[in-house]
Amino acid sequence: MEIYFLGTGAGMPSKQRNVTSIALNLLDERGTYWLFDCGEGTQHQILHSPVKLGRSEKLFITHLHGDHLYGIPGLLTSRSYLGGETPLTVYGPVGVKRFIDTALEVSGAHLSYTLNVVEIEREGLLFEDETFLVETARLEHRIECFGYRIIEKDQPGKLQLDKLAELGVPAGPIYGKLKQGHTVTLEDGRVLQGADFVGAPIPGRKVVILGDTRYCKGAVKLAQDADVLVHEATFAMDKQELAYAFDHATSVDAANTAEEAGADVLIMTHISSRYQGEEVSLLLQEAQAIHANSHVAKDFWSLDIPRKL
């Protein structure tokens, strides 16, 4: 699992940062990418990245401001041109379906795959299958905005091969049955319980990606014990009044949220274009004074998220 930043700017693109878009690389876990927000130019950013648009499976939109969704029509149609044939599901606030339908209808676009659009009308469980679940909660912004909590389900523990070898248990189908927790009777009459030969479950990872928000309890709740929290930090602390006037967060707000939630890694994004070059270090210094394991994302930067064995 790897998180990859395609765009990390706020409001409008700059020479250093495109507008918001994030990819969660799940190739090892499910052979796909999940995308979060799709600001203008996202498909261009993908061209300069290792992300494979044709292997995208889901697109989660946090809110309907232009710097988070103007790139959707181009991305959807380019996915067809790149041979994308598997279904794609878009999640977002009420109104995202009308935006997509209108853009595709007016432009006469044709998609080579099934497009599903799920509009979020309430908080809670949004998606679940055998490997992942996604929860969502409202944040505090000028328009309805959601954050997403991606939870990888725990994996079965490893089969204790050394223990089986000590007992002289021959390798083969028996091992598979024991790993699945079944009871196995050997030819010599010994009965083995699968649970006795499987280690503790391997904890799944938790990644929380927030949309635009001021500091709020909803963000803290969503980020509880996250391995990685992605939080906007549009401004430094000296612009707190400006941040709150527009329902945005400062670097200090982001760090306080991470610290209060017990998140491991904080990654700040959605950076105002007023912070260029070395000025970005101010945001990092303010956050690290509160939450040591903090980072400021930049376009085309990625972070591997290992399992905690």
mmCIF file of C-alpha atoms in Angstrom:
data_model
loop_
_atom_site.group_PDB
_atom_site.id
_atom_site.type_symbol
_atom_site.label_atom_id
_atom_site.label_comp_id
_atom_site.label_asym_id
_atom_site.label_seq_id
_atom_site.Cartn_x
_atom_site.Cartn_y
_atom_site.Cartn_z
ATOM 1 C CA MET A 1 0.000 0.000 0.000
ATOM 2 C CA GLU A 2 1.337 3.375 -1.011
ATOM 3 C CA ILE A 3 -0.154 6.853 -1.030
ATOM 4 C CA TYR A 4 0.829 9.008 -4.007
ATOM 5 C CA PHE A 5 0.164 12.737 -4.339
ATOM 6 C CA LEU A 6 -0.816 13.931 -7.814
ATOM 7 C CA GLY A 7 -1.803 17.455 -6.761
ATOM 8 C CA THR A 8 -1.229 19.270 -3.488
ATOM 9 C CA GLY A 9 -2.241 22.887 -4.074
ATOM 10 C CA ALA A 10 -5.210 24.897 -2.847
ATOM 11 C CA GLY A 11 -7.759 26.786 -4.903
ATOM 12 C CA MET A 12 -5.979 27.005 -8.240
ATOM 13 C CA PRO A 13 -2.882 25.453 -9.803
ATOM 14 C CA SER A 14 0.541 27.045 -9.461
ATOM 15 C CA LYS A 15 3.887 26.319 -11.098
ATOM 16 C CA GLN A 16 4.853 24.174 -8.102
ATOM 17 C CA ARG A 17 1.558 22.487 -7.231
ATOM 18 C CA ASN A 18 -1.456 21.308 -9.176
ATOM 19 C CA VAL A 19 -4.845 21.222 -7.476
ATOM 20 C CA THR A 20 -5.950 18.354 -5.294
ATOM 21 C CA SER A 21 -5.748 14.695 -6.246
ATOM 22 C CA ILE A 22 -4.400 11.651 -4.423
ATOM 23 C CA ALA A 23 -3.922 8.031 -5.478
ATOM 24 C CA LEU A 24 -3.890 5.082 -3.108
ATOM 25 C CA ASN A 25 -1.834 2.309 -4.679
ATOM 26 C CA LEU A 26 -3.525 -1.001 -3.880
ATOM 27 C CA LEU A 27 -1.892 -3.083 -6.608
ATOM 28 C CA ASP A 28 -0.526 -5.608 -4.112
ATOM 29 C CA GLU A 29 -3.780 -5.788 -2.157
ATOM 30 C CA ARG A 30 -6.400 -5.826 -4.953
ATOM 31 C CA GLY A 31 -4.655 -4.997 -8.245
ATOM 32 C CA THR A 32 -6.119 -1.497 -8.489
ATOM 33 C CA TYR A 33 -5.771 2.193 -7.630
ATOM 34 C CA TRP A 34 -8.245 4.233 -5.612
ATOM 35 C CA LEU A 35 -8.308 7.961 -6.393
ATOM 36 C CA PHE A 36 -9.324 10.764 -4.038
ATOM 37 C CA ASP A 37 -10.480 14.074 -5.530
ATOM 38 C CA CYS A 38 -9.857 15.047 -9.112
ATOM 39 C CA GLY A 39 -8.915 18.673 -9.592
ATOM 40 C CA GLU A 40 -8.386 20.167 -13.025
ATOM 41 C CA GLY A 41 -5.404 18.619 -14.795
ATOM 42 C CA THR A 42 -5.368 15.391 -12.776
ATOM 43 C CA GLN A 43 -5.120 13.261 -15.916
ATOM 44 C CA HIS A 44 -2.057 15.288 -16.963
ATOM 45 C CA GLN A 45 -0.470 14.650 -13.561
ATOM 46 C CA ILE A 46 -1.126 10.933 -13.978
ATOM 47 C CA LEU A 47 0.844 10.977 -17.245
ATOM 48 C CA HIS A 48 3.929 12.005 -15.250
ATOM 49 C CA SER A 49 3.369 9.428 -12.521
ATOM 50 C CA PRO A 50 3.465 5.636 -12.122
ATOM 51 C CA VAL A 51 -0.327 5.587 -11.610
ATOM 52 C CA LYS A 52 -2.186 3.532 -14.235
ATOM 53 C CA LEU A 53 -5.537 5.157 -14.971
ATOM 54 C CA GLY A 54 -6.854 2.021 -16.660
ATOM 55 C CA ARG A 55 -6.439 0.147 -13.389
ATOM 56 C CA SER A 56 -8.353 2.662 -11.296
ATOM 57 C CA GLU A 57 -11.310 1.142 -9.480
ATOM 58 C CA LYS A 58 -12.804 3.899 -7.336
ATOM 59 C CA LEU A 59 -12.843 7.695 -7.231
ATOM 60 C CA PHE A 60 -13.833 9.385 -3.979
ATOM 61 C CA ILE A 61 -14.795 13.082 -4.146
ATOM 62 C CA THR A 62 -14.718 14.987 -0.858
ATOM 63 C CA HIS A 63 -16.776 18.004 -1.975
ATOM 64 C CA LEU A 64 -17.960 19.878 -5.042
ATOM 65 C CA HIS A 65 -15.572 22.819 -5.178
ATOM 66 C CA GLY A 66 -13.897 23.107 -8.572
ATOM 67 C CA ASP A 67 -10.360 22.426 -7.404
ATOM 68 C CA HIS A 68 -11.547 18.991 -6.306
ATOM 69 C CA LEU A 69 -13.719 17.892 -9.250
ATOM 70 C CA TYR A 70 -13.091 19.865 -12.457
ATOM 71 C CA GLY A 71 -10.808 17.089 -13.698
ATOM 72 C CA ILE A 72 -13.462 14.355 -13.597
ATOM 73 C CA PRO A 73 -14.836 14.546 -17.191
ATOM 74 C CA GLY A 74 -11.396 14.341 -18.782
ATOM 75 C CA LEU A 75 -10.279 11.556 -16.484
ATOM 76 C CA LEU A 76 -13.381 9.456 -17.178
ATOM 77 C CA THR A 77 -13.104 9.731 -20.952
ATOM 78 C CA SER A 78 -9.326 9.207 -21.007
ATOM 79 C CA ARG A 79 -9.829 6.004 -19.037
ATOM 80 C CA SER A 80 -11.783 4.684 -22.020
ATOM 81 C CA TYR A 81 -9.064 5.673 -24.488
ATOM 82 C CA LEU A 82 -6.480 3.906 -22.328
ATOM 83 C CA GLY A 83 -8.343 0.617 -22.495
ATOM 84 C CA GLY A 84 -10.143 0.788 -19.183
ATOM 85 C CA GLU A 85 -12.911 -1.810 -19.347
ATOM 86 C CA THR A 86 -13.555 -2.720 -15.732
ATOM 87 C CA PRO A 87 -16.297 -0.865 -13.828
ATOM 88 C CA LEU A 88 -15.454 2.400 -12.072
ATOM 89 C CA THR A 89 -17.376 3.742 -9.082
ATOM 90 C CA VAL A 90 -17.434 7.428 -8.162
ATOM 91 C CA TYR A 91 -18.478 8.421 -4.629
ATOM 92 C CA GLY A 92 -19.278 11.972 -3.602
ATOM 93 C CA PRO A 93 -21.795 14.414 -2.125
ATOM 94 C CA VAL A 94 -25.229 14.911 -3.652
ATOM 95 C CA GLY A 95 -24.773 16.761 -6.928
ATOM 96 C CA VAL A 96 -21.747 14.854 -8.199
ATOM 97 C CA LYS A 97 -23.926 12.660 -10.420
ATOM 98 C CA ARG A 98 -25.584 15.674 -12.029
ATOM 99 C CA PHE A 99 -22.158 17.224 -12.674
ATOM 100 C CA ILE A 100 -20.856 14.052 -14.327
ATOM 101 C CA ASP A 101 -24.015 13.320 -16.318
ATOM 102 C CA THR A 102 -24.188 16.873 -17.638
ATOM 103 C CA ALA A 103 -20.523 16.972 -18.685
ATOM 104 C CA LEU A 104 -20.715 13.616 -20.469
ATOM 105 C CA GLU A 105 -24.037 14.402 -22.163
ATOM 106 C CA VAL A 106 -23.098 17.882 -23.405
ATOM 107 C CA SER A 107 -19.725 16.679 -24.717
ATOM 108 C CA GLY A 108 -21.182 13.573 -26.352
ATOM 109 C CA ALA A 109 -18.714 11.376 -24.481
ATOM 110 C CA HIS A 110 -18.880 7.599 -24.687
ATOM 111 C CA LEU A 111 -17.396 5.371 -21.997
ATOM 112 C CA SER A 112 -16.191 1.852 -22.732
ATOM 113 C CA TYR A 113 -16.901 0.685 -19.197
ATOM 114 C CA THR A 114 -19.675 0.727 -16.630
ATOM 115 C CA LEU A 115 -19.695 3.887 -14.535
ATOM 116 C CA ASN A 116 -21.437 3.796 -11.179
ATOM 117 C CA VAL A 117 -22.036 6.979 -9.184
ATOM 118 C CA VAL A 118 -22.890 6.742 -5.482
ATOM 119 C CA GLU A 119 -24.040 9.956 -3.810
ATOM 120 C CA ILE A 120 -23.392 10.182 -0.076
ATOM 121 C CA GLU A 121 -26.401 11.239 1.954
ATOM 122 C CA ARG A 122 -25.351 10.126 5.421
ATOM 123 C CA GLU A 123 -22.288 9.364 7.480
ATOM 124 C CA GLY A 124 -21.086 5.867 8.293
ATOM 125 C CA LEU A 125 -20.184 2.768 6.309
ATOM 126 C CA LEU A 126 -19.883 3.534 2.609
ATOM 127 C CA PHE A 127 -18.294 0.386 1.189
ATOM 128 C CA GLU A 128 -17.234 -3.057 2.375
ATOM 129 C CA ASP A 129 -15.961 -6.241 0.807
ATOM 130 C CA GLU A 130 -13.768 -9.105 2.003
ATOM 131 C CA THR A 131 -10.593 -7.001 2.142
ATOM 132 C CA PHE A 132 -11.512 -3.350 2.814
ATOM 133 C CA LEU A 133 -14.168 -1.099 4.226
ATOM 134 C CA VAL A 134 -14.601 2.643 3.844
ATOM 135 C CA GLU A 135 -16.302 4.913 6.353
ATOM 136 C CA THR A 136 -17.186 8.555 5.861
ATOM 137 C CA ALA A 137 -18.017 11.512 8.072
ATOM 138 C CA ARG A 138 -18.967 15.145 7.519
ATOM 139 C CA LEU A 139 -16.371 17.836 7.992
ATOM 140 C CA GLU A 140 -16.793 21.585 8.521
ATOM 141 C CA HIS A 141 -16.443 23.511 5.267
ATOM 142 C CA ARG A 142 -18.437 26.111 3.340
ATOM 143 C CA ILE A 143 -20.312 23.390 1.485
ATOM 144 C CA GLU A 144 -21.012 19.785 2.378
ATOM 145 C CA CYS A 145 -17.698 17.991 2.595
ATOM 146 C CA PHE A 146 -16.721 14.476 3.605
ATOM 147 C CA GLY A 147 -13.622 12.722 4.873
ATOM 148 C CA TYR A 148 -12.874 9.073 4.149
ATOM 149 C CA ARG A 149 -11.475 6.398 6.446
ATOM 150 C CA ILE A 150 -10.068 3.431 4.535
ATOM 151 C CA ILE A 151 -9.672 0.332 6.680
ATOM 152 C CA GLU A 152 -7.847 -2.778 5.557
ATOM 153 C CA LYS A 153 -9.264 -5.829 7.271
ATOM 154 C CA ASP A 154 -6.967 -7.915 9.444
ATOM 155 C CA GLN A 155 -5.225 -10.770 7.684
ATOM 156 C CA PRO A 156 -4.889 -14.302 9.078
ATOM 157 C CA GLY A 157 -1.702 -14.953 10.972
ATOM 158 C CA LYS A 158 1.155 -16.917 9.461
ATOM 159 C CA LEU A 159 1.200 -20.697 9.613
ATOM 160 C CA GLN A 160 3.808 -21.804 12.138
ATOM 161 C CA LEU A 161 5.823 -24.091 9.892
ATOM 162 C CA ASP A 162 8.555 -24.772 12.436
ATOM 163 C CA LYS A 163 6.007 -26.049 14.940
ATOM 164 C CA LEU A 164 4.505 -28.402 12.361
ATOM 165 C CA ALA A 165 7.945 -29.628 11.337
ATOM 166 C CA GLU A 166 8.780 -30.464 14.957
ATOM 167 C CA LEU A 167 5.679 -32.640 15.071
ATOM 168 C CA GLY A 168 6.631 -34.353 11.829
ATOM 169 C CA VAL A 169 3.537 -33.140 9.978
ATOM 170 C CA PRO A 170 4.132 -33.592 6.226
ATOM 171 C CA ALA A 171 3.740 -30.585 3.960
ATOM 172 C CA GLY A 172 0.811 -30.563 1.572
ATOM 173 C CA PRO A 173 -2.944 -29.955 1.645
ATOM 174 C CA ILE A 174 -2.908 -30.435 5.420
ATOM 175 C CA TYR A 175 -1.086 -27.139 5.808
ATOM 176 C CA GLY A 176 -3.753 -25.287 3.870
ATOM 177 C CA LYS A 177 -6.529 -26.755 6.000
ATOM 178 C CA LEU A 178 -4.763 -25.844 9.220
ATOM 179 C CA LYS A 179 -4.135 -22.281 8.039
ATOM 180 C CA GLN A 180 -7.877 -21.940 7.395
ATOM 181 C CA GLY A 181 -8.501 -22.966 11.003
ATOM 182 C CA HIS A 182 -9.848 -26.446 10.294
ATOM 183 C CA THR A 183 -9.373 -29.531 12.469
ATOM 184 C CA VAL A 184 -7.235 -32.194 10.801
ATOM 185 C CA THR A 185 -6.847 -35.861 11.712
ATOM 186 C CA LEU A 186 -3.502 -37.353 10.666
ATOM 187 C CA GLU A 187 -3.031 -40.902 9.434
ATOM 188 C CA ASP A 188 -1.537 -41.895 12.798
ATOM 189 C CA GLY A 189 -4.673 -40.711 14.566
ATOM 190 C CA ARG A 190 -3.376 -37.427 15.949
ATOM 191 C CA VAL A 191 -5.887 -34.578 15.845
ATOM 192 C CA LEU A 192 -4.586 -31.096 15.115
ATOM 193 C CA GLN A 193 -6.506 -27.886 15.699
ATOM 194 C CA GLY A 194 -5.790 -25.181 13.128
ATOM 195 C CA ALA A 195 -5.902 -22.420 15.729
ATOM 196 C CA ASP A 196 -2.906 -24.015 17.492
ATOM 197 C CA PHE A 197 -0.659 -23.535 14.461
ATOM 198 C CA VAL A 198 -1.585 -20.066 13.213
ATOM 199 C CA GLY A 199 -0.035 -16.903 14.584
ATOM 200 C CA ALA A 200 -1.876 -13.798 15.696
ATOM 201 C CA PRO A 201 -3.838 -11.934 12.999
ATOM 202 C CA ILE A 202 -1.873 -9.298 11.071
ATOM 203 C CA PRO A 203 -3.513 -5.910 11.740
ATOM 204 C CA GLY A 204 -4.876 -4.085 8.718
ATOM 205 C CA ARG A 205 -3.813 -0.545 7.924
ATOM 206 C CA LYS A 206 -5.954 2.556 8.352
ATOM 207 C CA VAL A 207 -5.634 5.556 6.053
ATOM 208 C CA VAL A 208 -7.723 8.696 6.554
ATOM 209 C CA ILE A 209 -8.053 11.267 3.769
ATOM 210 C CA LEU A 210 -9.918 14.432 4.653
ATOM 211 C CA GLY A 211 -11.405 17.039 2.381
ATOM 212 C CA ASP A 212 -11.285 20.768 3.090
ATOM 213 C CA THR A 213 -12.147 21.530 6.697
ATOM 214 C CA ARG A 214 -11.475 23.712 9.668
ATOM 215 C CA TYR A 215 -10.567 21.935 12.906
ATOM 216 C CA CYS A 216 -13.574 19.827 13.918
ATOM 217 C CA LYS A 217 -14.480 16.858 16.081
ATOM 218 C CA GLY A 218 -15.645 14.919 13.022
ATOM 219 C CA ALA A 219 -12.105 14.936 11.660
ATOM 220 C CA VAL A 220 -10.666 13.803 14.992
ATOM 221 C CA LYS A 221 -13.162 10.944 15.221
ATOM 222 C CA LEU A 222 -12.489 9.791 11.668
ATOM 223 C CA ALA A 223 -8.718 9.878 12.214
ATOM 224 C CA GLN A 224 -8.656 7.762 15.382
ATOM 225 C CA ASP A 225 -5.516 5.571 15.479
ATOM 226 C CA ALA A 226 -4.881 6.044 11.761
ATOM 227 C CA ASP A 227 -1.605 4.827 10.313
ATOM 228 C CA VAL A 228 -1.687 7.834 7.991
ATOM 229 C CA LEU A 229 -3.801 10.978 8.212
ATOM 230 C CA VAL A 230 -3.951 13.287 5.195
ATOM 231 C CA HIS A 231 -5.158 16.688 6.356
ATOM 232 C CA GLU A 232 -5.367 20.024 4.582
ATOM 233 C CA ALA A 233 -3.074 22.794 5.838
ATOM 234 C CA THR A 234 -3.906 25.703 3.602
ATOM 235 C CA PHE A 235 -2.289 28.305 5.854
ATOM 236 C CA ALA A 236 0.307 28.800 8.564
ATOM 237 C CA MET A 237 -0.797 29.743 12.068
ATOM 238 C CA ASP A 238 -0.382 33.491 11.521
ATOM 239 C CA LYS A 239 -3.235 33.306 9.001
ATOM 240 C CA GLN A 240 -5.628 31.516 11.331
ATOM 241 C CA GLU A 241 -8.334 34.172 11.056
ATOM 242 C CA LEU A 242 -8.199 33.947 7.280
ATOM 243 C CA ALA A 243 -8.291 30.154 7.442
ATOM 244 C CA TYR A 244 -11.370 30.116 9.626
ATOM 245 C CA ALA A 245 -13.099 32.784 7.557
ATOM 246 C CA PHE A 246 -12.989 30.394 4.614
ATOM 247 C CA ASP A 247 -13.444 27.170 6.636
ATOM 248 C CA HIS A 248 -9.896 25.955 6.103
ATOM 249 C CA ALA A 249 -7.229 24.606 8.447
ATOM 250 C CA THR A 250 -3.773 25.742 9.459
ATOM 251 C CA SER A 251 -0.748 23.521 9.951
ATOM 252 C CA VAL A 252 -1.389 23.748 13.697
ATOM 253 C CA ASP A 253 -5.002 22.616 13.241
ATOM 254 C CA ALA A 254 -3.804 19.615 11.240
ATOM 255 C CA ALA A 255 -1.201 18.705 13.844
ATOM 256 C CA ASN A 256 -3.670 19.065 16.716
ATOM 257 C CA THR A 257 -6.101 16.774 14.911
ATOM 258 C CA ALA A 258 -3.406 14.134 14.383
ATOM 259 C CA GLU A 259 -2.191 14.356 17.958
ATOM 260 C CA GLU A 260 -5.661 14.223 19.491
ATOM 261 C CA ALA A 261 -6.668 11.288 17.266
ATOM 262 C CA GLY A 262 -3.525 9.296 17.986
ATOM 263 C CA ALA A 263 -2.633 9.104 14.304
ATOM 264 C CA ASP A 264 0.847 7.865 13.476
ATOM 265 C CA VAL A 265 1.823 9.853 10.365
ATOM 266 C CA LEU A 266 0.394 13.248 9.424
ATOM 267 C CA ILE A 267 0.688 14.408 5.818
ATOM 268 C CA MET A 268 -0.357 17.975 5.095
ATOM 269 C CA THR A 269 -1.630 18.966 1.662
ATOM 270 C CA HIS A 270 -3.866 21.608 -0.014
ATOM 271 C CA ILE A 271 -1.134 24.208 0.462
ATOM 272 C CA SER A 272 -1.811 27.843 -0.419
ATOM 273 C CA SER A 273 0.263 29.203 -3.310
ATOM 274 C CA ARG A 274 1.546 31.949 -0.971
ATOM 275 C CA TYR A 275 3.943 29.321 0.444
ATOM 276 C CA GLN A 276 6.734 28.803 -2.069
ATOM 277 C CA GLY A 277 10.132 27.151 -1.720
ATOM 278 C CA GLU A 278 11.586 27.473 1.762
ATOM 279 C CA GLU A 279 8.383 29.118 3.021
ATOM 280 C CA VAL A 280 6.810 25.652 3.115
ATOM 281 C CA SER A 281 9.199 24.756 5.941
ATOM 282 C CA LEU A 282 7.215 27.090 8.223
ATOM 283 C CA LEU A 283 4.187 24.816 7.914
ATOM 284 C CA LEU A 284 6.315 21.782 8.685
ATOM 285 C CA GLN A 285 7.982 23.376 11.706
ATOM 286 C CA GLU A 286 4.655 24.432 13.193
ATOM 287 C CA ALA A 287 3.189 20.939 12.770
ATOM 288 C CA GLN A 288 6.240 19.038 14.029
ATOM 289 C CA ALA A 289 6.271 21.107 17.209
ATOM 290 C CA ILE A 290 2.959 19.414 18.044
ATOM 291 C CA HIS A 291 3.074 16.117 16.120
ATOM 292 C CA ALA A 292 6.631 15.022 15.418
ATOM 293 C CA ASN A 293 5.835 12.574 12.605
ATOM 294 C CA SER A 294 4.513 15.227 10.212
ATOM 295 C CA HIS A 295 5.220 15.826 6.529
ATOM 296 C CA VAL A 296 4.248 18.346 3.867
ATOM 297 C CA ALA A 297 3.273 16.645 0.617
ATOM 298 C CA LYS A 298 4.378 17.875 -2.771
ATOM 299 C CA ASP A 299 3.295 16.828 -6.245
ATOM 300 C CA PHE A 300 4.614 13.389 -7.260
ATOM 301 C CA TRP A 301 5.687 12.532 -3.717
ATOM 302 C CA SER A 302 4.720 9.181 -2.247
ATOM 303 C CA LEU A 303 4.818 7.345 1.057
ATOM 304 C CA ASP A 304 4.854 3.592 1.566
ATOM 305 C CA ILE A 305 2.512 2.355 4.292
ATOM 306 C CA PRO A 306 3.907 -0.910 5.706
ATOM 307 C CA ARG A 307 1.973 -3.374 7.783
ATOM 308 C CA LYS A 308 2.678 -3.401 11.507
ATOM 309 C CA LEU A 309 3.650 -7.019 12.057
#
